PDB file of C-alpha atoms and ligand atoms in Angstrom:
ATOM      1  CA  MET A   1     -23.514  -5.766  14.085  1.00  0.00           C
ATOM      2  CA  ILE A   2     -23.736  -3.753  10.885  1.00  0.00           C
ATOM      3  CA  PRO A   3     -26.840  -4.781   8.896  1.00  0.00           C
ATOM      4  CA  LYS A   4     -25.797  -6.288   5.532  1.00  0.00           C
ATOM      5  CA  ASP A   5     -28.357  -4.219   3.637  1.00  0.00           C
ATOM      6  CA  HIS A   6     -26.985  -0.932   4.939  1.00  0.00           C
ATOM      7  CA  PRO A   7     -26.123   1.243   1.905  1.00  0.00           C
ATOM      8  CA  ARG A   8     -22.707   2.047   3.392  1.00  0.00           C
ATOM      9  CA  TYR A   9     -22.045  -1.526   4.524  1.00  0.00           C
ATOM     10  CA  ASP A  10     -18.538  -1.950   3.044  1.00  0.00           C
ATOM     11  CA  SER A  11     -17.343   1.372   4.344  1.00  0.00           C
ATOM     12  CA  LEU A  12     -18.771   0.692   7.816  1.00  0.00           C
ATOM     13  CA  VAL A  13     -17.095  -2.714   7.934  1.00  0.00           C
ATOM     14  CA  LEU A  14     -13.744  -1.019   7.277  1.00  0.00           C
ATOM     15  CA  ARG A  15     -14.434   1.555   9.996  1.00  0.00           C
ATOM     16  CA  ALA A  16     -15.237  -1.256  12.399  1.00  0.00           C
ATOM     17  CA  ARG A  17     -11.919  -2.918  11.510  1.00  0.00           C
ATOM     18  CA  MET A  18     -10.101   0.340  12.224  1.00  0.00           C
ATOM     19  CA  VAL A  19     -11.864   0.766  15.577  1.00  0.00           C
ATOM     20  CA  GLU A  20     -10.988  -2.800  16.528  1.00  0.00           C
ATOM     21  CA  ALA A  21      -7.351  -2.280  15.500  1.00  0.00           C
ATOM     22  CA  SER A  22      -7.230   0.903  17.539  1.00  0.00           C
ATOM     23  CA  ARG A  23      -8.514  -1.005  20.574  1.00  0.00           C
ATOM     24  CA  LYS A  24      -5.813  -3.621  20.025  1.00  0.00           C
ATOM     25  CA  GLY A  25      -3.256  -0.818  20.166  1.00  0.00           C
ATOM     26  CA  ILE A  26      -1.735  -1.176  16.709  1.00  0.00           C
ATOM     27  CA  LEU A  27      -2.690   2.266  15.382  1.00  0.00           C
ATOM     28  CA  ALA A  28      -1.164   5.687  15.912  1.00  0.00           C
ATOM     29  CA  ASP A  29      -3.529   8.396  17.182  1.00  0.00           C
ATOM     30  CA  SER A  30      -3.641   9.976  13.728  1.00  0.00           C
ATOM     31  CA  ALA A  31      -4.518   6.719  11.920  1.00  0.00           C
ATOM     32  CA  MET A  32      -8.243   7.504  11.880  1.00  0.00           C
ATOM     33  CA  ILE A  33      -7.562  10.863  10.248  1.00  0.00           C
ATOM     34  CA  ALA A  34      -5.544   9.180   7.508  1.00  0.00           C
ATOM     35  CA  HIS A  35      -8.344   6.663   7.044  1.00  0.00           C
ATOM     36  CA  GLY A  36     -10.937   9.445   6.805  1.00  0.00           C
ATOM     37  CA  ARG A  37      -8.913  11.226   4.161  1.00  0.00           C
ATOM     38  CA  GLY A  38      -8.786   7.973   2.236  1.00  0.00           C
ATOM     39  CA  GLU A  39     -12.578   7.538   2.540  1.00  0.00           C
ATOM     40  CA  ALA A  40     -13.151  10.999   1.065  1.00  0.00           C
ATOM     41  CA  PHE A  41     -11.025  10.236  -1.983  1.00  0.00           C
ATOM     42  CA  ASP A  42     -12.644   6.826  -2.306  1.00  0.00           C
ATOM     43  CA  TYR A  43     -16.039   8.553  -2.718  1.00  0.00           C
ATOM     44  CA  LEU A  44     -14.594  10.648  -5.515  1.00  0.00           C
ATOM     45  CA  ILE A  45     -13.435   7.646  -7.521  1.00  0.00           C
ATOM     46  CA  GLY A  46     -16.758   5.879  -6.976  1.00  0.00           C
ATOM     47  CA  GLU A  47     -15.475   3.362  -4.379  1.00  0.00           C
ATOM     48  CA  ARG A  48     -14.407   0.985  -7.141  1.00  0.00           C
ATOM     49  CA  THR A  49     -11.196   0.052  -8.911  1.00  0.00           C
ATOM     50  CA  THR A  50     -10.832   2.449 -11.810  1.00  0.00           C
ATOM     51  CA  GLU A  51      -9.225   1.661 -15.152  1.00  0.00           C
ATOM     52  CA  PRO A  52      -6.055   3.624 -14.362  1.00  0.00           C
ATOM     53  CA  ALA A  53      -5.799   1.728 -11.051  1.00  0.00           C
ATOM     54  CA  GLU A  54      -6.034  -1.560 -12.957  1.00  0.00           C
ATOM     55  CA  LYS A  55      -3.185  -0.442 -15.238  1.00  0.00           C
ATOM     56  CA  ALA A  56      -1.077   0.501 -12.220  1.00  0.00           C
ATOM     57  CA  VAL A  57      -1.771  -2.874 -10.593  1.00  0.00           C
ATOM     58  CA  LYS A  58      -0.581  -4.634 -13.747  1.00  0.00           C
ATOM     59  CA  ALA A  59       2.631  -2.575 -13.852  1.00  0.00           C
ATOM     60  CA  ALA A  60       3.162  -3.167 -10.132  1.00  0.00           C
ATOM     61  CA  ALA A  61       2.777  -6.918 -10.594  1.00  0.00           C
ATOM     62  CA  ALA A  62       5.349  -6.875 -13.412  1.00  0.00           C
ATOM     63  CA  ALA A  63       7.822  -4.833 -11.336  1.00  0.00           C
ATOM     64  CA  LEU A  64       7.431  -7.120  -8.334  1.00  0.00           C
ATOM     65  CA  ILE A  65       7.888 -10.291 -10.396  1.00  0.00           C
ATOM     66  CA  LEU A  66      11.008  -8.833 -12.051  1.00  0.00           C
ATOM     67  CA  ALA A  67      12.469  -7.680  -8.717  1.00  0.00           C
ATOM     68  CA  GLU A  68      15.500  -9.361  -7.224  1.00  0.00           C
ATOM     69  CA  HIS A  69      14.702  -8.317  -3.684  1.00  0.00           C
ATOM     70  CA  PRO A  70      11.057  -7.257  -3.420  1.00  0.00           C
ATOM     71  CA  VAL A  71       9.871  -6.115   0.014  1.00  0.00           C
ATOM     72  CA  ILE A  72       6.367  -5.364   1.300  1.00  0.00           C
ATOM     73  CA  SER A  73       6.368  -2.530   3.828  1.00  0.00           C
ATOM     74  CA  VAL A  74       3.371  -2.290   6.171  1.00  0.00           C
ATOM     75  CA  ASN A  75       2.103   0.158   8.752  1.00  0.00           C
ATOM     76  CA  GLY A  76      -0.725  -0.059  11.288  1.00  0.00           C
ATOM     77  CA  ASN A  77      -3.536   0.896   8.888  1.00  0.00           C
ATOM     78  CA  THR A  78      -2.491  -1.651   6.283  1.00  0.00           C
ATOM     79  CA  THR A  79      -2.251  -4.378   8.912  1.00  0.00           C
ATOM     80  CA  ALA A  80      -5.659  -3.424  10.284  1.00  0.00           C
ATOM     81  CA  LEU A  81      -7.338  -3.513   6.870  1.00  0.00           C
ATOM     82  CA  VAL A  82      -5.657  -6.268   4.828  1.00  0.00           C
ATOM     83  CA  LEU A  83      -3.640  -8.509   7.122  1.00  0.00           C
ATOM     84  CA  GLU A  84      -4.421 -11.850   5.420  1.00  0.00           C
ATOM     85  CA  ASP A  85      -3.973 -10.476   1.901  1.00  0.00           C
ATOM     86  CA  ILE A  86      -0.585  -8.983   2.765  1.00  0.00           C
ATOM     87  CA  VAL A  87       0.564 -12.380   4.015  1.00  0.00           C
ATOM     88  CA  LYS A  88      -0.753 -13.999   0.829  1.00  0.00           C
ATOM     89  CA  LEU A  89       1.010 -11.408  -1.345  1.00  0.00           C
ATOM     90  CA  SER A  90       4.267 -12.129   0.463  1.00  0.00           C
ATOM     91  CA  GLU A  91       3.771 -15.820  -0.258  1.00  0.00           C
ATOM     92  CA  VAL A  92       3.109 -15.451  -3.993  1.00  0.00           C
ATOM     93  CA  LEU A  93       6.090 -13.101  -4.336  1.00  0.00           C
ATOM     94  CA  ASN A  94       8.292 -14.920  -1.865  1.00  0.00           C
ATOM     95  CA  ALA A  95       8.985 -11.487  -0.365  1.00  0.00           C
ATOM     96  CA  PRO A  96       9.485 -10.489   3.273  1.00  0.00           C
ATOM     97  CA  ILE A  97       7.126  -8.121   5.069  1.00  0.00           C
ATOM     98  CA  GLU A  98       8.756  -5.193   6.851  1.00  0.00           C
ATOM     99  CA  ILE A  99       6.964  -3.279   9.593  1.00  0.00           C
ATOM    100  CA  ASN A 100       7.508   0.420   9.172  1.00  0.00           C
ATOM    101  CA  LEU A 101       5.700   2.836  11.454  1.00  0.00           C
ATOM    102  CA  PHE A 102       5.619   6.601  11.172  1.00  0.00           C
ATOM    103  CA  TYR A 103       5.221   6.885  14.952  1.00  0.00           C
ATOM    104  CA  ARG A 104       7.203   3.868  16.064  1.00  0.00           C
ATOM    105  CA  THR A 105       6.733   2.387  19.533  1.00  0.00           C
ATOM    106  CA  PRO A 106       8.053  -0.995  20.711  1.00  0.00           C
ATOM    107  CA  GLN A 107       4.533  -2.033  21.777  1.00  0.00           C
ATOM    108  CA  ARG A 108       2.953  -1.385  18.388  1.00  0.00           C
ATOM    109  CA  ILE A 109       5.824  -3.110  16.579  1.00  0.00           C
ATOM    110  CA  GLU A 110       5.457  -6.146  18.816  1.00  0.00           C
ATOM    111  CA  ARG A 111       1.671  -6.331  18.368  1.00  0.00           C
ATOM    112  CA  ILE A 112       1.840  -6.000  14.582  1.00  0.00           C
ATOM    113  CA  GLU A 113       4.614  -8.592  14.436  1.00  0.00           C
ATOM    114  CA  LYS A 114       2.439 -10.991  16.446  1.00  0.00           C
ATOM    115  CA  MET A 115      -0.573 -10.422  14.160  1.00  0.00           C
ATOM    116  CA  LEU A 116       1.512 -11.040  11.047  1.00  0.00           C
ATOM    117  CA  ASN A 117       3.034 -14.184  12.500  1.00  0.00           C
ATOM    118  CA  GLU A 118      -0.353 -15.498  13.606  1.00  0.00           C
ATOM    119  CA  ALA A 119      -1.670 -14.883  10.080  1.00  0.00           C
ATOM    120  CA  GLY A 120       1.111 -17.130   8.759  1.00  0.00           C
ATOM    121  CA  ALA A 121       3.781 -14.653   7.630  1.00  0.00           C
ATOM    122  CA  LYS A 122       7.044 -16.485   6.958  1.00  0.00           C
ATOM    123  CA  LYS A 123       9.450 -13.576   7.288  1.00  0.00           C
ATOM    124  CA  VAL A 124       8.697 -10.412   9.262  1.00  0.00           C
ATOM    125  CA  LEU A 125      11.334  -7.673   9.312  1.00  0.00           C
ATOM    126  CA  GLY A 126      11.530  -4.200  10.830  1.00  0.00           C
ATOM    127  CA  THR A 127      11.231  -5.538  14.364  1.00  0.00           C
ATOM    128  CA  ASP A 128      13.305  -4.323  17.283  1.00  0.00           C
ATOM    129  CA  HIS A 129      15.621  -7.330  17.404  1.00  0.00           C
ATOM    130  CA  GLU A 130      17.497  -7.038  14.114  1.00  0.00           C
ATOM    131  CA  GLU A 131      20.156  -5.004  12.410  1.00  0.00           C
ATOM    132  CA  LYS A 132      19.102  -1.620  11.035  1.00  0.00           C
ATOM    133  CA  ALA A 133      20.587   0.540   8.295  1.00  0.00           C
ATOM    134  CA  LEU A 134      19.866   4.187   7.544  1.00  0.00           C
ATOM    135  CA  ILE A 135      17.944   5.409   4.494  1.00  0.00           C
ATOM    136  CA  LYS A 136      19.761   8.520   3.274  1.00  0.00           C
ATOM    137  CA  GLY A 137      17.730  11.731   3.183  1.00  0.00           C
ATOM    138  CA  LEU A 138      15.540  11.004   6.204  1.00  0.00           C
ATOM    139  CA  LYS A 139      16.015  12.287   9.740  1.00  0.00           C
ATOM    140  CA  GLY A 140      15.473  10.629  13.095  1.00  0.00           C
ATOM    141  CA  PRO A 141      14.046   7.165  13.747  1.00  0.00           C
ATOM    142  CA  ARG A 142      12.136   7.177  10.444  1.00  0.00           C
ATOM    143  CA  ALA A 143      15.429   6.794   8.580  1.00  0.00           C
ATOM    144  CA  ASN A 144      15.782   3.260   9.975  1.00  0.00           C
ATOM    145  CA  ALA A 145      15.148   0.319   7.716  1.00  0.00           C
ATOM    146  CA  SER A 146      15.879  -3.357   8.029  1.00  0.00           C
ATOM    147  CA  ARG A 147      19.295  -4.107   6.528  1.00  0.00           C
ATOM    148  CA  GLU A 148      18.066  -7.221   4.749  1.00  0.00           C
ATOM    149  CA  GLY A 149      14.670  -5.676   3.959  1.00  0.00           C
ATOM    150  CA  VAL A 150      13.878  -2.211   2.584  1.00  0.00           C
ATOM    151  CA  TYR A 151      17.550  -1.155   2.760  1.00  0.00           C
ATOM    152  CA  LYS A 152      18.594  -3.930   0.396  1.00  0.00           C
ATOM    153  CA  ALA A 153      15.404  -4.018  -1.711  1.00  0.00           C
ATOM    154  CA  ASP A 154      15.320  -3.004  -5.361  1.00  0.00           C
ATOM    155  CA  VAL A 155      11.503  -2.850  -5.434  1.00  0.00           C
ATOM    156  CA  VAL A 156       9.353  -1.924  -2.422  1.00  0.00           C
ATOM    157  CA  ILE A 157       5.610  -1.824  -2.135  1.00  0.00           C
ATOM    158  CA  VAL A 158       4.623   0.681   0.535  1.00  0.00           C
ATOM    159  CA  PRO A 159       0.854   1.151   0.821  1.00  0.00           C
ATOM    160  CA  LEU A 160      -0.233   4.375   2.577  1.00  0.00           C
ATOM    161  CA  GLU A 161       3.310   5.695   2.789  1.00  0.00           C
ATOM    162  CA  ASP A 162       4.296   9.199   3.805  1.00  0.00           C
ATOM    163  CA  GLY A 163       5.583  11.596   1.137  1.00  0.00           C
ATOM    164  CA  ASP A 164       9.022  12.196   2.696  1.00  0.00           C
ATOM    165  CA  ARG A 165       9.782   8.530   2.902  1.00  0.00           C
ATOM    166  CA  ALA A 166       8.507   7.702  -0.567  1.00  0.00           C
ATOM    167  CA  GLU A 167      10.700  10.477  -1.926  1.00  0.00           C
ATOM    168  CA  ALA A 168      13.753   9.256   0.006  1.00  0.00           C
ATOM    169  CA  LEU A 169      13.244   5.666  -1.149  1.00  0.00           C
ATOM    170  CA  VAL A 170      13.107   6.789  -4.783  1.00  0.00           C
ATOM    171  CA  ALA A 171      16.214   8.970  -4.238  1.00  0.00           C
ATOM    172  CA  ASN A 172      17.962   5.865  -2.848  1.00  0.00           C
ATOM    173  CA  GLY A 173      17.442   4.175  -6.215  1.00  0.00           C
ATOM    174  CA  LYS A 174      14.476   1.975  -5.369  1.00  0.00           C
ATOM    175  CA  LYS A 175      11.428   1.350  -7.491  1.00  0.00           C
ATOM    176  CA  VAL A 176       8.593   2.435  -5.197  1.00  0.00           C
ATOM    177  CA  ILE A 177       5.078   1.088  -5.587  1.00  0.00           C
ATOM    178  CA  THR A 178       2.402   2.661  -3.445  1.00  0.00           C
ATOM    179  CA  VAL A 179      -1.320   2.332  -2.848  1.00  0.00           C
ATOM    180  CA  ASP A 180      -2.796   5.731  -2.030  1.00  0.00           C
ATOM    181  CA  LEU A 181      -6.350   6.970  -2.571  1.00  0.00           C
ATOM    182  CA  ASN A 182      -5.168  10.562  -2.875  1.00  0.00           C
ATOM    183  CA  PRO A 183      -3.810  11.111  -6.407  1.00  0.00           C
ATOM    184  CA  LEU A 184      -2.450  14.499  -5.321  1.00  0.00           C
ATOM    185  CA  SER A 185      -0.382  13.386  -2.322  1.00  0.00           C
ATOM    186  CA  ARG A 186       3.393  13.699  -2.459  1.00  0.00           C
ATOM    187  CA  THR A 187       3.543   9.931  -2.129  1.00  0.00           C
ATOM    188  CA  ALA A 188       1.324   9.486  -5.187  1.00  0.00           C
ATOM    189  CA  LYS A 189       3.349  11.976  -7.205  1.00  0.00           C
ATOM    190  CA  THR A 190       6.840  10.797  -6.279  1.00  0.00           C
ATOM    191  CA  SER A 191       6.372   7.032  -6.357  1.00  0.00           C
ATOM    192  CA  SER A 192       7.363   5.024  -9.419  1.00  0.00           C
ATOM    193  CA  ILE A 193       3.994   3.257  -9.612  1.00  0.00           C
ATOM    194  CA  THR A 194       0.947   4.621  -7.775  1.00  0.00           C
ATOM    195  CA  ILE A 195      -2.165   2.522  -7.407  1.00  0.00           C
ATOM    196  CA  VAL A 196      -4.959   4.990  -6.616  1.00  0.00           C
ATOM    197  CA  ASP A 197      -7.354   2.574  -4.998  1.00  0.00           C
ATOM    198  CA  ASN A 198      -8.439   1.405  -1.583  1.00  0.00           C
ATOM    199  CA  VAL A 199      -5.841  -0.968  -0.185  1.00  0.00           C
ATOM    200  CA  VAL A 200      -8.643  -3.492   0.486  1.00  0.00           C
ATOM    201  CA  ARG A 201      -9.387  -3.708  -3.247  1.00  0.00           C
ATOM    202  CA  ALA A 202      -5.862  -3.175  -4.562  1.00  0.00           C
ATOM    203  CA  VAL A 203      -4.010  -5.909  -2.667  1.00  0.00           C
ATOM    204  CA  PRO A 204      -6.306  -8.830  -3.673  1.00  0.00           C
ATOM    205  CA  LEU A 205      -6.198  -7.598  -7.262  1.00  0.00           C
ATOM    206  CA  LEU A 206      -2.423  -7.406  -7.138  1.00  0.00           C
ATOM    207  CA  ILE A 207      -2.230 -11.011  -5.905  1.00  0.00           C
ATOM    208  CA  GLU A 208      -4.419 -12.065  -8.845  1.00  0.00           C
ATOM    209  CA  LYS A 209      -2.238 -10.151 -11.325  1.00  0.00           C
ATOM    210  CA  VAL A 210       1.004 -11.584  -9.955  1.00  0.00           C
ATOM    211  CA  GLU A 211      -0.426 -15.075 -10.335  1.00  0.00           C
ATOM    212  CA  GLU A 212      -1.584 -14.282 -13.861  1.00  0.00           C
ATOM    213  CA  LEU A 213       1.698 -12.713 -15.042  1.00  0.00           C
ATOM    214  CA  LYS A 214       4.321 -14.734 -13.206  1.00  0.00           C
ATOM    215  CA  ASN A 215       4.886 -17.138 -16.087  1.00  0.00           C
ATOM    216  CA  LEU A 216       5.568 -14.427 -18.660  1.00  0.00           C
ATOM    217  CA  ASP A 217       9.166 -14.108 -19.763  1.00  0.00           C
ATOM    218  CA  GLU A 218      11.313 -11.146 -18.718  1.00  0.00           C
ATOM    219  CA  ASN A 219      10.908  -9.271 -22.004  1.00  0.00           C
ATOM    220  CA  GLU A 220       7.158  -9.372 -21.803  1.00  0.00           C
ATOM    221  CA  LEU A 221       7.227  -8.134 -18.225  1.00  0.00           C
ATOM    222  CA  GLU A 222       9.646  -5.321 -19.150  1.00  0.00           C
ATOM    223  CA  ASN A 223       7.242  -4.417 -21.919  1.00  0.00           C
ATOM    224  CA  VAL A 224       4.345  -4.080 -19.463  1.00  0.00           C
ATOM    225  CA  LEU A 225       6.528  -1.825 -17.307  1.00  0.00           C
ATOM    226  CA  ASN A 226       7.727   0.324 -20.186  1.00  0.00           C
ATOM    227  CA  HIS A 227       4.164   0.996 -21.256  1.00  0.00           C
ATOM    228  CA  PHE A 228       3.311   2.437 -17.868  1.00  0.00           C
ATOM    229  CA  ASN A 229       3.742   6.140 -17.145  1.00  0.00           C
ATOM    230  CA  ASN A 230       2.906   7.188 -13.591  1.00  0.00           C
ATOM    231  CA  SER A 231       2.151  10.869 -14.135  1.00  0.00           C
ATOM    232  CA  ARG A 232      -0.008  10.083 -17.164  1.00  0.00           C
ATOM    233  CA  ASN A 233      -1.845   7.505 -15.095  1.00  0.00           C
ATOM    234  CA  LEU A 234      -2.412   9.985 -12.242  1.00  0.00           C
ATOM    235  CA  LYS A 235      -3.809  12.499 -14.721  1.00  0.00           C
ATOM    236  CA  GLU A 236      -6.297   9.876 -15.966  1.00  0.00           C
ATOM    237  CA  THR A 237      -7.382   9.341 -12.359  1.00  0.00           C
ATOM    238  CA  LEU A 238      -7.763  13.073 -11.792  1.00  0.00           C
ATOM    239  CA  LYS A 239     -10.081  13.243 -14.786  1.00  0.00           C
ATOM    240  CA  ILE A 240     -12.314  10.683 -13.063  1.00  0.00           C
ATOM    241  CA  VAL A 241     -12.187  12.696  -9.819  1.00  0.00           C
ATOM    242  CA  SER A 242     -13.038  15.944 -11.615  1.00  0.00           C
ATOM    243  CA  LYS A 243     -16.022  14.291 -13.290  1.00  0.00           C
ATOM    244  CA  ALA A 244     -17.329  13.580  -9.799  1.00  0.00           C
ATOM    245  CA  TYR A 245     -16.897  17.273  -8.923  1.00  0.00           C
ATOM    246  CA  THR A 246     -18.554  18.650 -12.014  1.00  0.00           C
ATOM    247  CA  GLY A 247     -21.505  16.304 -11.623  1.00  0.00           C
ATOM    248  CA  ASP A 248     -20.591  14.572 -14.863  1.00  0.00           C
ATOM    249  CA  VAL A 249     -21.436  11.201 -13.322  1.00  0.00           C
ATOM    250  CA  GLU A 250     -24.564   9.140 -12.918  1.00  0.00           C
ATOM    251  CA  LEU A 251     -26.538  10.420  -9.919  1.00  0.00           C
TER     252      LEU A 251
HETATM  253  P1  ATP B 301       1.857  12.714   1.688  1.00  0.00           P
HETATM  254  O1  ATP B 301       2.714  12.594   2.904  1.00  0.00           O
HETATM  255  O2  ATP B 301       2.074  11.641   0.704  1.00  0.00           O
HETATM  256  O3  ATP B 301       1.843  14.066   1.050  1.00  0.00           O
HETATM  257  P2  ATP B 301      -0.424  13.021   3.402  1.00  0.00           P
HETATM  258  O4  ATP B 301       0.507  13.579   4.432  1.00  0.00           O
HETATM  259  O5  ATP B 301      -1.508  13.878   2.866  1.00  0.00           O
HETATM  260  O6  ATP B 301       0.356  12.458   2.164  1.00  0.00           O
HETATM  261  P3  ATP B 301      -0.538  10.735   5.051  1.00  0.00           P
HETATM  262  O7  ATP B 301      -1.265  11.005   6.311  1.00  0.00           O
HETATM  263  O8  ATP B 301       0.950  10.770   5.048  1.00  0.00           O
HETATM  264  O9  ATP B 301      -1.104  11.699   3.941  1.00  0.00           O
HETATM  265  O10 ATP B 301      -0.988   9.327   4.463  1.00  0.00           O
HETATM  266  C1  ATP B 301      -2.284   8.895   4.414  1.00  0.00           C
HETATM  267  C2  ATP B 301      -2.640   8.614   2.979  1.00  0.00           C
HETATM  268  O11 ATP B 301      -3.220   7.332   2.902  1.00  0.00           O
HETATM  269  C3  ATP B 301      -3.678   9.594   2.450  1.00  0.00           C
HETATM  270  O12 ATP B 301      -3.275  10.085   1.207  1.00  0.00           O
HETATM  271  C4  ATP B 301      -4.952   8.755   2.277  1.00  0.00           C
HETATM  272  O13 ATP B 301      -5.682   9.149   1.154  1.00  0.00           O
HETATM  273  C5  ATP B 301      -4.391   7.369   2.101  1.00  0.00           C
HETATM  274  N1  ATP B 301      -5.292   6.297   2.575  1.00  0.00           N
HETATM  275  C6  ATP B 301      -5.946   6.217   3.756  1.00  0.00           C
HETATM  276  N2  ATP B 301      -6.662   5.086   3.849  1.00  0.00           N
HETATM  277  C7  ATP B 301      -6.438   4.398   2.697  1.00  0.00           C
HETATM  278  C8  ATP B 301      -6.879   3.138   2.193  1.00  0.00           C
HETATM  279  N3  ATP B 301      -7.703   2.352   2.889  1.00  0.00           N
HETATM  280  N4  ATP B 301      -6.431   2.753   0.985  1.00  0.00           N
HETATM  281  C9  ATP B 301      -5.592   3.530   0.261  1.00  0.00           C
HETATM  282  N5  ATP B 301      -5.144   4.730   0.676  1.00  0.00           N
HETATM  283  C10 ATP B 301      -5.559   5.170   1.882  1.00  0.00           C
HETATM  284 MG1   MG B 302       2.328  12.672   4.977  1.00  0.00          MG
END
């Protein structure tokens, strides 16, 4: 048990979730390293949702509401950290969830599928018993996508995605929304909308925003999107990070 008054309580709870998920066999060996990299960047943004992240969440909500075929792509880390919220997001958007693993094994796919189904997911794609189509520009098994999921999607939200895949999805004409704590990653730089925030804060906020904006008309939603500029937003985030480095923050 982690004592509630521990100064690093939230962070330790997330670590415990990752350890548990690793025991359940849903994580790749390198998942902890990816999580640790995320933790480091989370420190630098003050472990809170920044203003630029809020703007990106708003743009992401608009893009997802406007989408004809939105798809939510999940990996092991995302499932480990925000399972229930992902299912809720898929409900409010009426969008399928597609399992996409960097190091794909049938066992991990099956376990993640079971967790999503048990959490109430209505449509889980990316499993081993469905038709696949190839994403151009990617090699090997990672090029596979579900034909009725990511392959067909016009807007995909891919938290904690890898740079190569984010780039290929954009090159295949998709609007790519990502959640990535590292504002300098290739994923962050190549995606259409990058939410630089911890996935555990970003996904609940995104659900709230979708619910808030879903009754706006198309023009208003387009307007929200047109006012968003991803590289400008990343630069605003980097200013916050550099303040942490130069000590220009409250200590
Ligand atoms: P890229 O392939 O985009 O250049 P990378 O190879 O440096 O990035 P990956 O290992 O592919 O990184 O992906 C892990 C990414 O996920 C890291 O950028 C890390 O900051 C981010 N990350 C890890 N945990 C979280 C989290 N809980 N919330 C949001 N982002 C996270
Ligand atoms: Mg990578």
